[in-house]
mmCIF file of C-alpha atoms in Angstrom:
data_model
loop_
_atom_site.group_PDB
_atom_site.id
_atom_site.type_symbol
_atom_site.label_atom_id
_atom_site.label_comp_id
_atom_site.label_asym_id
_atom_site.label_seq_id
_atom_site.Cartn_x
_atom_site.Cartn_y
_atom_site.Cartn_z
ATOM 1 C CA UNK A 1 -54.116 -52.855 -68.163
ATOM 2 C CA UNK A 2 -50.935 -53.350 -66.535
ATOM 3 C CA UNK A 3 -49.987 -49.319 -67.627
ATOM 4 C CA UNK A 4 -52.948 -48.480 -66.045
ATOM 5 C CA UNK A 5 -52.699 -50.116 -62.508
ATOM 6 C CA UNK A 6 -48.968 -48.985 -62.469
ATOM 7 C CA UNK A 7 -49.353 -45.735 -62.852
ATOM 8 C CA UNK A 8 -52.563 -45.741 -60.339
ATOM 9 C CA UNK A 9 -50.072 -47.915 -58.076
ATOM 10 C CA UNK A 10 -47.280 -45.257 -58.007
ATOM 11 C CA UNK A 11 -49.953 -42.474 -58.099
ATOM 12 C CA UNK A 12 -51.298 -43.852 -54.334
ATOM 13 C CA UNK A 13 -47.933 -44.536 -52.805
ATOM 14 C CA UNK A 14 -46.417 -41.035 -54.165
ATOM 15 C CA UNK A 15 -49.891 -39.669 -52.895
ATOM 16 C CA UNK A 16 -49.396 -41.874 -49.316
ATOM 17 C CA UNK A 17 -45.308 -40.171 -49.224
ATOM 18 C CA UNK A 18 -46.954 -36.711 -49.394
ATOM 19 C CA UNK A 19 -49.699 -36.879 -47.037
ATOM 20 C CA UNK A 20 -47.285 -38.473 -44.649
ATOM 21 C CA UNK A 21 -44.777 -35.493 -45.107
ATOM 22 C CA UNK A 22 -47.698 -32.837 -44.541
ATOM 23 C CA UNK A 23 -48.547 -34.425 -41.316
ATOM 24 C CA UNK A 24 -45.218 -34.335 -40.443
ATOM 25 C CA UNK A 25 -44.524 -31.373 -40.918
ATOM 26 C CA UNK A 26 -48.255 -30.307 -39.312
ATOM 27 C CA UNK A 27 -46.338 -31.724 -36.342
ATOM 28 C CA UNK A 28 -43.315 -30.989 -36.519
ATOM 29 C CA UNK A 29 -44.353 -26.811 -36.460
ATOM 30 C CA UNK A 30 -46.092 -27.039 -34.020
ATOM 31 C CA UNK A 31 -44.276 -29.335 -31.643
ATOM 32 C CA UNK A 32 -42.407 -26.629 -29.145
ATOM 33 C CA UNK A 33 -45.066 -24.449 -28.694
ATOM 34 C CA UNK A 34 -45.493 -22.782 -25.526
ATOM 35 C CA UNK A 35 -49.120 -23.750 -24.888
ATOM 36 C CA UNK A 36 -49.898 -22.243 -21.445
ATOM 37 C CA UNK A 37 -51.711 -19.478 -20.808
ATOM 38 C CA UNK A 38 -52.247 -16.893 -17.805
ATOM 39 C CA UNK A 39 -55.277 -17.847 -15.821
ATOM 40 C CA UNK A 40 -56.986 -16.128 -13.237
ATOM 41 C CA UNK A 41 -59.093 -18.241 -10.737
ATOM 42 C CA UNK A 42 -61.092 -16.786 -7.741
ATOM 43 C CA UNK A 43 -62.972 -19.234 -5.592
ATOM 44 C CA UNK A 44 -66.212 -17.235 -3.854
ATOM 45 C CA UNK A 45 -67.862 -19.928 -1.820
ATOM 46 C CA UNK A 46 -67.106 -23.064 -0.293
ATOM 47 C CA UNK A 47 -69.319 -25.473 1.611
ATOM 48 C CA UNK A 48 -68.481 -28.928 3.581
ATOM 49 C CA UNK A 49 -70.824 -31.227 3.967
ATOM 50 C CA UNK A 50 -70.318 -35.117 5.212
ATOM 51 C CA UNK A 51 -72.334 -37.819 3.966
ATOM 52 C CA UNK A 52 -72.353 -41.077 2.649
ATOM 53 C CA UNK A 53 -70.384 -41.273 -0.505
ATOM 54 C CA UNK A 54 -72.973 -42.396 -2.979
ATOM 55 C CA UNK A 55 -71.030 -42.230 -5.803
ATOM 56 C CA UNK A 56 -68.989 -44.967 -5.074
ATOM 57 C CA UNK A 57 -67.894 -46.715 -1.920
ATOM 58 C CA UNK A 58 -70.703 -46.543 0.645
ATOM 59 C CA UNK A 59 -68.321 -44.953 3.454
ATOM 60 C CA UNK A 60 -69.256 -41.516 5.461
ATOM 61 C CA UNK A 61 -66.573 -39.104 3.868
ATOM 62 C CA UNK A 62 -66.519 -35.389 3.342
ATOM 63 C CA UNK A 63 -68.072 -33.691 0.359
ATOM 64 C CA UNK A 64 -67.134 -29.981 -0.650
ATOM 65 C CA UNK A 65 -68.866 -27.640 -3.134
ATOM 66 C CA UNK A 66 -67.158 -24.854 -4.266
ATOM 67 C CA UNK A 67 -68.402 -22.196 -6.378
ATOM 68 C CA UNK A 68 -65.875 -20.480 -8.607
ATOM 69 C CA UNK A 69 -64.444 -18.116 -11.397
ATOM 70 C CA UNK A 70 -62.452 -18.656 -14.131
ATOM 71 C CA UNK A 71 -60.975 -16.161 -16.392
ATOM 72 C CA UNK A 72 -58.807 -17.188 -19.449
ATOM 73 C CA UNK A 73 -58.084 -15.913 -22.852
ATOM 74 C CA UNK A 74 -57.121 -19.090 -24.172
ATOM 75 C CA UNK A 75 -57.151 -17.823 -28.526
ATOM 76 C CA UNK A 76 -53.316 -17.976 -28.606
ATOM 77 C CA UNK A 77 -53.377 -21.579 -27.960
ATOM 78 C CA UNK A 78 -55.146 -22.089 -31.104
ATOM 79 C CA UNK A 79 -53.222 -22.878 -34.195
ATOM 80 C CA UNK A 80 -53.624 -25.093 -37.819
ATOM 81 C CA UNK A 81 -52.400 -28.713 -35.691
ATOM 82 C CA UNK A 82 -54.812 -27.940 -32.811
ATOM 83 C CA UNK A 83 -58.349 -29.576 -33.005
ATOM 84 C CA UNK A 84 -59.189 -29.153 -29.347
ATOM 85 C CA UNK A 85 -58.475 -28.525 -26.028
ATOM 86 C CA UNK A 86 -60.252 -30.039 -23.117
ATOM 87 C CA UNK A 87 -60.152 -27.753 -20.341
ATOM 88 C CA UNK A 88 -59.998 -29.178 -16.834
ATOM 89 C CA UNK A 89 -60.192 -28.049 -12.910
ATOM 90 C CA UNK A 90 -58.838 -29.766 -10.924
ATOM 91 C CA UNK A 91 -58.131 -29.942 -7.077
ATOM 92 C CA UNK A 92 -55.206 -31.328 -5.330
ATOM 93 C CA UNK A 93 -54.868 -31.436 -1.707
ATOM 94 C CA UNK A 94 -52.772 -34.517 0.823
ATOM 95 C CA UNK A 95 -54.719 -35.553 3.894
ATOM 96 C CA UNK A 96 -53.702 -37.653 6.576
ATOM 97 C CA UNK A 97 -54.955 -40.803 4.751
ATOM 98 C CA UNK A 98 -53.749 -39.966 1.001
ATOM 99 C CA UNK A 99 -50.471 -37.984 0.757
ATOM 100 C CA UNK A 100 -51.521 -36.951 -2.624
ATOM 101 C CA UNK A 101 -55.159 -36.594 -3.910
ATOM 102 C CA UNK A 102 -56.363 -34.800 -7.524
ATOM 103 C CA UNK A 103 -60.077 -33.954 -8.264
ATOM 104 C CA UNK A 104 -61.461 -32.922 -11.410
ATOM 105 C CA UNK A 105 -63.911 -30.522 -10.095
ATOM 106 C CA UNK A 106 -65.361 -29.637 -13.934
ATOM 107 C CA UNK A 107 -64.270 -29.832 -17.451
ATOM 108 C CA UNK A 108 -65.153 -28.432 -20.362
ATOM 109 C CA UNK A 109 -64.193 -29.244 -24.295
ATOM 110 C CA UNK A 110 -63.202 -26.184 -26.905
ATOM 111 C CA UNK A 111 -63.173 -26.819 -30.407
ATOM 112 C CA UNK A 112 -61.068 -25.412 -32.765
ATOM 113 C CA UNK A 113 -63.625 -22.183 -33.926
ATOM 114 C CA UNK A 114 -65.455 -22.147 -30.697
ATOM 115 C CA UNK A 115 -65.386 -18.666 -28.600
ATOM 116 C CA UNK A 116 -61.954 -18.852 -26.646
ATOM 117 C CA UNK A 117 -62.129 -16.302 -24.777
ATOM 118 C CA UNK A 118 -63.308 -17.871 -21.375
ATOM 119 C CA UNK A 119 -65.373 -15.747 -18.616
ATOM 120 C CA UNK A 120 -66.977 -18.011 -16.471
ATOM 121 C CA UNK A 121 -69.092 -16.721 -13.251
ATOM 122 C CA UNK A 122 -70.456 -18.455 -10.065
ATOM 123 C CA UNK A 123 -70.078 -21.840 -11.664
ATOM 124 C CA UNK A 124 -71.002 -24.880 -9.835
ATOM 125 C CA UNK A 125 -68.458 -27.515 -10.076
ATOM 126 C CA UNK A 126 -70.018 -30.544 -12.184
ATOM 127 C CA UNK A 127 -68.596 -33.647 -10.319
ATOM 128 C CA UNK A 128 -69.219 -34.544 -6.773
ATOM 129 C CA UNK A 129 -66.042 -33.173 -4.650
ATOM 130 C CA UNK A 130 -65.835 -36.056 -2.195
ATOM 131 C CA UNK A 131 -62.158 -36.918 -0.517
ATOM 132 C CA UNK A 132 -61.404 -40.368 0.309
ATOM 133 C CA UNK A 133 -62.243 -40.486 3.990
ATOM 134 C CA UNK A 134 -62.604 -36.846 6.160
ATOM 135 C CA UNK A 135 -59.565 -34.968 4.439
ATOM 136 C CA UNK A 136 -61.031 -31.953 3.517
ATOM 137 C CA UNK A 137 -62.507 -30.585 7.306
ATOM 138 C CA UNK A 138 -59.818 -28.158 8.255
ATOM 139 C CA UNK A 139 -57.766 -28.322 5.596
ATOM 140 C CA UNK A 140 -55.759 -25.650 4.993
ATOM 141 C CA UNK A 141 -54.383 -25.722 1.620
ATOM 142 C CA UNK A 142 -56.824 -27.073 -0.995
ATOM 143 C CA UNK A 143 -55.342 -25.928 -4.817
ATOM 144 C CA UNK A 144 -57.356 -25.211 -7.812
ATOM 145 C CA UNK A 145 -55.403 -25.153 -10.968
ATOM 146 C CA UNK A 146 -57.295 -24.893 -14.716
ATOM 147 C CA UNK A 147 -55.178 -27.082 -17.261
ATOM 148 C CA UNK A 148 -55.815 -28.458 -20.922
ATOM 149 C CA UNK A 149 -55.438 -31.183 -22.958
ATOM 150 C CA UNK A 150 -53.924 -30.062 -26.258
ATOM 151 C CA UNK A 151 -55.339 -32.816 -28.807
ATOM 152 C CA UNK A 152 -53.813 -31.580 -31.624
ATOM 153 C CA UNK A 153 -55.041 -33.294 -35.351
ATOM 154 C CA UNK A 154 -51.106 -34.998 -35.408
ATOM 155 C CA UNK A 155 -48.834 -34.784 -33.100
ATOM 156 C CA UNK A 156 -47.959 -34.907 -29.297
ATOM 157 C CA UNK A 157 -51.222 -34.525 -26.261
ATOM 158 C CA UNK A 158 -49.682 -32.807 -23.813
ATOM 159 C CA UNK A 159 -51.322 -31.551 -20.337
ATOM 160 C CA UNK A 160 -50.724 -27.812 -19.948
ATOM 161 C CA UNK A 161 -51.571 -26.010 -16.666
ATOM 162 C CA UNK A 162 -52.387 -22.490 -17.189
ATOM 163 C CA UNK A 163 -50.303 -20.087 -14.487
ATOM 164 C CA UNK A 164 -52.628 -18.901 -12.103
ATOM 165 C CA UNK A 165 -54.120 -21.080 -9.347
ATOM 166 C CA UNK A 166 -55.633 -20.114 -6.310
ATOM 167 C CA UNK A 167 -55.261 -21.933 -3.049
ATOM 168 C CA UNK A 168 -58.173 -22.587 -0.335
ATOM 169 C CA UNK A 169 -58.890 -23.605 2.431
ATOM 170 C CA UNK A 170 -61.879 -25.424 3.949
ATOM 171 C CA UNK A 171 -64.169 -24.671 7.146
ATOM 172 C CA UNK A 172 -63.559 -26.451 10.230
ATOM 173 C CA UNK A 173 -67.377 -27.622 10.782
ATOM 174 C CA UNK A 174 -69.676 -29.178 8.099
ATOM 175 C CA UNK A 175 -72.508 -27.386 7.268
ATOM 176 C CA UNK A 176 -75.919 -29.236 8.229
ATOM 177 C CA UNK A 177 -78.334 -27.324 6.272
ATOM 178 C CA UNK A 178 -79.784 -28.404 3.070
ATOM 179 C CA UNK A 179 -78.065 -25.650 1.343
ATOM 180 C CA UNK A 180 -76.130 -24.685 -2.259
ATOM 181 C CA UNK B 1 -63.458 -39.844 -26.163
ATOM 182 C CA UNK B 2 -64.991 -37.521 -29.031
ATOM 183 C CA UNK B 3 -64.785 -35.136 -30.222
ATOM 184 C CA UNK B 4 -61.091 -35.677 -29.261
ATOM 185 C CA UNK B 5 -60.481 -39.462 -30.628
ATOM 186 C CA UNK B 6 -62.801 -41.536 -32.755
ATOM 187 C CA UNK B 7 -63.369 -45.010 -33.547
ATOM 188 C CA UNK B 8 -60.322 -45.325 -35.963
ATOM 189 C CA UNK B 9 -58.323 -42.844 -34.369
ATOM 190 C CA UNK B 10 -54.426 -43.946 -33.959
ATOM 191 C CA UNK B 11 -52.989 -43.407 -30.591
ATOM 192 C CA UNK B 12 -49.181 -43.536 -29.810
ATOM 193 C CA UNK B 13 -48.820 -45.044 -26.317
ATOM 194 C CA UNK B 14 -46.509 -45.673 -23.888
ATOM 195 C CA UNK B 15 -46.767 -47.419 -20.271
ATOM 196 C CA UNK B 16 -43.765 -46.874 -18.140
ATOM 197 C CA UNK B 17 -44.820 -47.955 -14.783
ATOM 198 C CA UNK B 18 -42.553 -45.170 -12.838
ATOM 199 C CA UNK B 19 -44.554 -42.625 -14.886
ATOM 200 C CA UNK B 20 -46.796 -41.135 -12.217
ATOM 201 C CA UNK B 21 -50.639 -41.485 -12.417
ATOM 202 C CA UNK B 22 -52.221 -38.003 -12.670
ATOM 203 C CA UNK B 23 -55.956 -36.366 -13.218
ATOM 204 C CA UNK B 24 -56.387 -35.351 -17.115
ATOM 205 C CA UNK B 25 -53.944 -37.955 -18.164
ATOM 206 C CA UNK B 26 -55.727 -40.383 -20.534
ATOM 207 C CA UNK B 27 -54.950 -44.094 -20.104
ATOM 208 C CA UNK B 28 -55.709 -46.979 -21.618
ATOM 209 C CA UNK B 29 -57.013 -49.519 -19.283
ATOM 210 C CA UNK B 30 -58.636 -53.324 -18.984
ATOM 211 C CA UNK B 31 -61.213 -54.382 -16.537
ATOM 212 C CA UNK B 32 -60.785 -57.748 -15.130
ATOM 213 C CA UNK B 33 -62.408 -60.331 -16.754
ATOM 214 C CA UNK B 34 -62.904 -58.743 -19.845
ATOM 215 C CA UNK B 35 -60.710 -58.130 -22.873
ATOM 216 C CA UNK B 36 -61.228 -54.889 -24.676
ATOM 217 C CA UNK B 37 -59.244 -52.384 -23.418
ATOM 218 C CA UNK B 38 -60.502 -48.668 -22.933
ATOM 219 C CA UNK B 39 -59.431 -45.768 -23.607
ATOM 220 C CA UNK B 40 -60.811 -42.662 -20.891
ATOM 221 C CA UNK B 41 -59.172 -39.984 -18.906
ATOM 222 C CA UNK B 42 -58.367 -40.040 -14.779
ATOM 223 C CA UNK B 43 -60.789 -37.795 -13.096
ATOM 224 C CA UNK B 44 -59.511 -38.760 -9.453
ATOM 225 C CA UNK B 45 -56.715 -40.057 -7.691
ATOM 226 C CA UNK B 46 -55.880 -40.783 -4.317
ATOM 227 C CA UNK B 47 -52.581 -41.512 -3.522
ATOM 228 C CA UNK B 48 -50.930 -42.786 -0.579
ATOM 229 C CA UNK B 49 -47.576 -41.888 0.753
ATOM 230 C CA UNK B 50 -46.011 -45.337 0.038
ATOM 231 C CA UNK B 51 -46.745 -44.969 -3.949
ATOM 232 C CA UNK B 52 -50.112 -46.997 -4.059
ATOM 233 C CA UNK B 53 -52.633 -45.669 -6.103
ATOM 234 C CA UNK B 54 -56.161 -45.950 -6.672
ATOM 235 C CA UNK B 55 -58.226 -43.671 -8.905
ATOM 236 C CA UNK B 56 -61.101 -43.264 -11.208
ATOM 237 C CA UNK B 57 -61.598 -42.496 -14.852
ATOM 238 C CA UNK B 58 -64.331 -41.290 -17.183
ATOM 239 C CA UNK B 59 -64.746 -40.819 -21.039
ATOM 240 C CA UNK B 60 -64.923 -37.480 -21.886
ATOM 241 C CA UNK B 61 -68.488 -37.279 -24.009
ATOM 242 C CA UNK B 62 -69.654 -39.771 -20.713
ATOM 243 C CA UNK B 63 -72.400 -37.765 -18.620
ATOM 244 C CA UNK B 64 -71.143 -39.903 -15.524
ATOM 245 C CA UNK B 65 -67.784 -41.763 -14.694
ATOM 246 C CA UNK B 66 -66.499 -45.003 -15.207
ATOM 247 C CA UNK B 67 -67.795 -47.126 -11.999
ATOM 248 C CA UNK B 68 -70.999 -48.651 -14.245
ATOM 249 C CA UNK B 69 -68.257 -50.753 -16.203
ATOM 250 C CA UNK B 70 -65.897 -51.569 -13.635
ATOM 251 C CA UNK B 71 -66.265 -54.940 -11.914
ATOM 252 C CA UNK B 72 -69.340 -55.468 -9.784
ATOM 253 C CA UNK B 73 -68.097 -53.987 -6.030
ATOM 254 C CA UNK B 74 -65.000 -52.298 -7.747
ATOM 255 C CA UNK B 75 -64.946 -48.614 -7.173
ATOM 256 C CA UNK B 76 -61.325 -47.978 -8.407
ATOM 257 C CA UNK B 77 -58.701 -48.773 -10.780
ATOM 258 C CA UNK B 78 -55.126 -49.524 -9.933
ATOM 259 C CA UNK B 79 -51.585 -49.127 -11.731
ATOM 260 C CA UNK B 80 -51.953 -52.927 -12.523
ATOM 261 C CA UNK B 81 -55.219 -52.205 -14.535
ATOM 262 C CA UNK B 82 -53.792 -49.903 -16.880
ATOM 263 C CA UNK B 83 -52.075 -51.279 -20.078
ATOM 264 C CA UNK B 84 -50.751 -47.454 -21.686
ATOM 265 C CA UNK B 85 -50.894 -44.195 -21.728
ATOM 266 C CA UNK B 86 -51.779 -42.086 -24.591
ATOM 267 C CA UNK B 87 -48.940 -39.253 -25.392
ATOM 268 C CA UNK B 88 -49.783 -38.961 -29.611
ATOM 269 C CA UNK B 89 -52.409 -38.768 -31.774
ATOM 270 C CA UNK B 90 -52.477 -39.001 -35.237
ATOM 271 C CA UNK B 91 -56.428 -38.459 -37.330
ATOM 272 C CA UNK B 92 -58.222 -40.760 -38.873
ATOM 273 C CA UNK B 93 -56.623 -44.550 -37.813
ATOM 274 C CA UNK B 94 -56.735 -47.354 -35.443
ATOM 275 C CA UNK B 95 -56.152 -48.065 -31.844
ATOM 276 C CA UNK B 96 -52.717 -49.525 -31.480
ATOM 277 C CA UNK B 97 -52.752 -51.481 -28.302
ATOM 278 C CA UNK B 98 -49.413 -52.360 -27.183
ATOM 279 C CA UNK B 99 -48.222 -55.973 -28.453
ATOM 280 C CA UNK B 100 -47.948 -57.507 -25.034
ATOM 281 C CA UNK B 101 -51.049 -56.459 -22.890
ATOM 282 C CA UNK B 102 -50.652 -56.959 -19.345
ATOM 283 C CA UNK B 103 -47.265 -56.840 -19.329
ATOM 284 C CA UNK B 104 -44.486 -53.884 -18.235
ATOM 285 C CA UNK B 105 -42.112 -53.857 -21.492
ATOM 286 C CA UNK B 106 -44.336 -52.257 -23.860
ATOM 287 C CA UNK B 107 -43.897 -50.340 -27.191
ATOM 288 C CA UNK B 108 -41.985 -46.927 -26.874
ATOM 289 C CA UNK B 109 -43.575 -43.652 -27.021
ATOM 290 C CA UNK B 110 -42.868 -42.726 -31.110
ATOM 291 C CA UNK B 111 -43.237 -38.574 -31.267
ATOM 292 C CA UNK B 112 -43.075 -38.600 -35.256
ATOM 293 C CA UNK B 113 -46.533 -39.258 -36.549
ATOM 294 C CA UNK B 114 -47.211 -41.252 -39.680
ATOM 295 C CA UNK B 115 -50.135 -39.954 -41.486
ATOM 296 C CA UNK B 116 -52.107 -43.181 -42.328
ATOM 297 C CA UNK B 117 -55.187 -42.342 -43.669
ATOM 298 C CA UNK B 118 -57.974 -44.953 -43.234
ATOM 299 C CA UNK B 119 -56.210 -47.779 -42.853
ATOM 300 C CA UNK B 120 -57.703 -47.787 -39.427
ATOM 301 C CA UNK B 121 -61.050 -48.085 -40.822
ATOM 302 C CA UNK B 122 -60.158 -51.127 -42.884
ATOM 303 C CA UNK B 123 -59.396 -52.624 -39.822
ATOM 304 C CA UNK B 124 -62.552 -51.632 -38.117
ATOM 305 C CA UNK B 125 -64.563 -53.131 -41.331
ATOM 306 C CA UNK B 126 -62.411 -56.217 -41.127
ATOM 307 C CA UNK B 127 -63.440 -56.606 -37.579
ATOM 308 C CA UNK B 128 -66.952 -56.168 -38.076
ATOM 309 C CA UNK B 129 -67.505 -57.971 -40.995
ATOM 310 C CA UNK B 130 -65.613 -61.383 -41.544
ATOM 311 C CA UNK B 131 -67.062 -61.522 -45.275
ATOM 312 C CA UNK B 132 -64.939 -58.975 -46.178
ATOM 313 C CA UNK B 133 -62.231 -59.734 -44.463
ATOM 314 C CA UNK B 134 -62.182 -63.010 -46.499
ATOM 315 C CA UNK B 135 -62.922 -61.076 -49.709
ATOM 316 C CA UNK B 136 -59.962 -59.459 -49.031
ATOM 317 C CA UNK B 137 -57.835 -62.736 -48.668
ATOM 318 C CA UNK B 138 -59.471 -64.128 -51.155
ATOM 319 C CA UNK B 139 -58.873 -61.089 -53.713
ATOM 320 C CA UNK B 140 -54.792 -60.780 -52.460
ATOM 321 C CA UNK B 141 -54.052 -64.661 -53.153
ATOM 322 C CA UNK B 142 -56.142 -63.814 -56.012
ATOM 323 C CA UNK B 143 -53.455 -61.172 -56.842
ATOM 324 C CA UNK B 144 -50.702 -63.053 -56.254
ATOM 325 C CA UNK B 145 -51.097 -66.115 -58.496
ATOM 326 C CA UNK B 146 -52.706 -63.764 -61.747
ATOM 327 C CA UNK B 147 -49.712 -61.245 -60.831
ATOM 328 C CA UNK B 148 -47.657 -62.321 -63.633
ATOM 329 C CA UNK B 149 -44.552 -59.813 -63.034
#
């Protein structure tokens, strides 16, 4: 008996040594990647809007919907160490309240074996665009930037923005009709 | 988080405080008043010009952000909140949260993964079920007084 569990004891631990040097090296070839990716972003329509913030604090601030395109090829990014990438748009703009302010406008989650090649049209972003307070009326310089998460099965989860971003800027009145 | 982490998942994290807040960044935070910490990703931030920072998160397979767990009349998180940062992943293990929760001096960022294969899981079932957890005990002093080497 005591043969037995020996050899099953050193069989495991041998076994442990080798998966921990595949997942190593899983990492380790894959850890200076370049993992960006030429974007192009066009923005077609903007609307401002002020209202009551009901997403969260009750205060009257400005709300913005934007429709947009996104063009991407994103295959290259794609390799044995990564399982995913979650894409993300995001908006970042400084007001007189907030010198710095970020908005993820919409995301969206590839899987390794999903179509990469992305060609998106008229999209409607999926989270409320409000700015903390009345930033966004007559704002000049509002910029949209796609980035990724790289979650990769071992390794490092770094935030990638893809070159390309497009900068916007918002009307000077709100718009009072019920329209998107 | 799926289908990026999932329960049993090991995460590598750091939390140095000068490290800037920033949308996409996933952070690990705690909610006053109650003690597990989560794990989502910062969909907003608003920053002001003297450093302070207030912003939002939301898991990523969440149809709608964070505010339902937050504290009743909270609608943000701040720095203090957050107890790490996640910068590596590794598959199939456990949540490590850093030792001393709450406080600045946490465990280092380690970039070399260690492949542990469901260990995390063991955890998990330890956790979940105390029976086993004592089986297990029970079994290794078990071990240690037949061990006869």
């Amino acid at each position: 008996m005591n043969t037995v569990l020996s050899r099953a004891n050193s069989l495991f631990a041998f076994s442990l040594s080798v998966m921990a040097a595949l997942t190593f090296g899983c990492f380790i070839t894959t850890a200076f990647k370049d993992r960006s990716v030429p974007v192009r972003l066009h923005v077609s329509r903007i609307m401002l809007k002020n209202v009551e913030d009901f997403t969260g604090p009750r205060e009257r601030s400005d709300l913005g919907f934007i429709t947009f395109d996104v063009t991407a090829d994103l295959e290259n990014i794609f390799d044995w160490n990564v399982k995913q990438l979650f894409l993300y748009l995001s908006a970042e703009y400084s007001t007189k309240n907030n010198a710095l302010n970020q908005v993820v406008l919409w995301d969206k989650i590839v899987l390794r074996g999903d179509n990469p090649k992305l060609l998106l049209k008229d999209m409607k972003t999926k989270y409320f665009f409000f700015d903390d307070g009345n930033g966004l009326k007559g704002n000049r310089n509002v910029t949209l930037t796609l980035s990724w998460n790289v979650v990769p099965n071992a390794g490092i989860l770094p935030l990638v923005t893809g070159s390309g971003h497009v900068s916007v800027p918002f009307p000077d009145t709100y718009e009072i009709t019920k329209s998107y | 988080m799926e289908p990026a982490f999932h329960r049993g998942d090991l995460l590598f994290l750091t939390n140095r405080v000068e490290d800037p807040i920033r949308v996409g960044e996933i952070v690990v935070f705690r909610i006053e008043g109650r003690e597990i910490p989560i794990v989502h990703r910062v969909l907003k931030i608003h920053e002001k010009q003297n450093g302070h920072i207030k912003f939002l998160t939301k898991g990523d397979n969440n149809a709608v952000d964070d505010r339902g767990l937050y504290k009743q009349g909270q609608h943000w998180l701040e720095k203090k909140d957050v107890v790490g940062r996640a910068r590596g992943t590794d598959t199939v293990d456990s949540v490590i949260p850093p030792a001393n929760s709450g406080t600045v001096e946490l465990r280092n960022c380690v970039p070399i993964k260690k492949f542990v294969p469901y260990i995390g899981i063991v955890t998990i079932l330890m956790n979940d079920y105390p029976k086993f957890k004592y089986a297990v005990l029970f079994l290794l002093g078990l071990f240690v007084l037949v061990h006869r080497e």
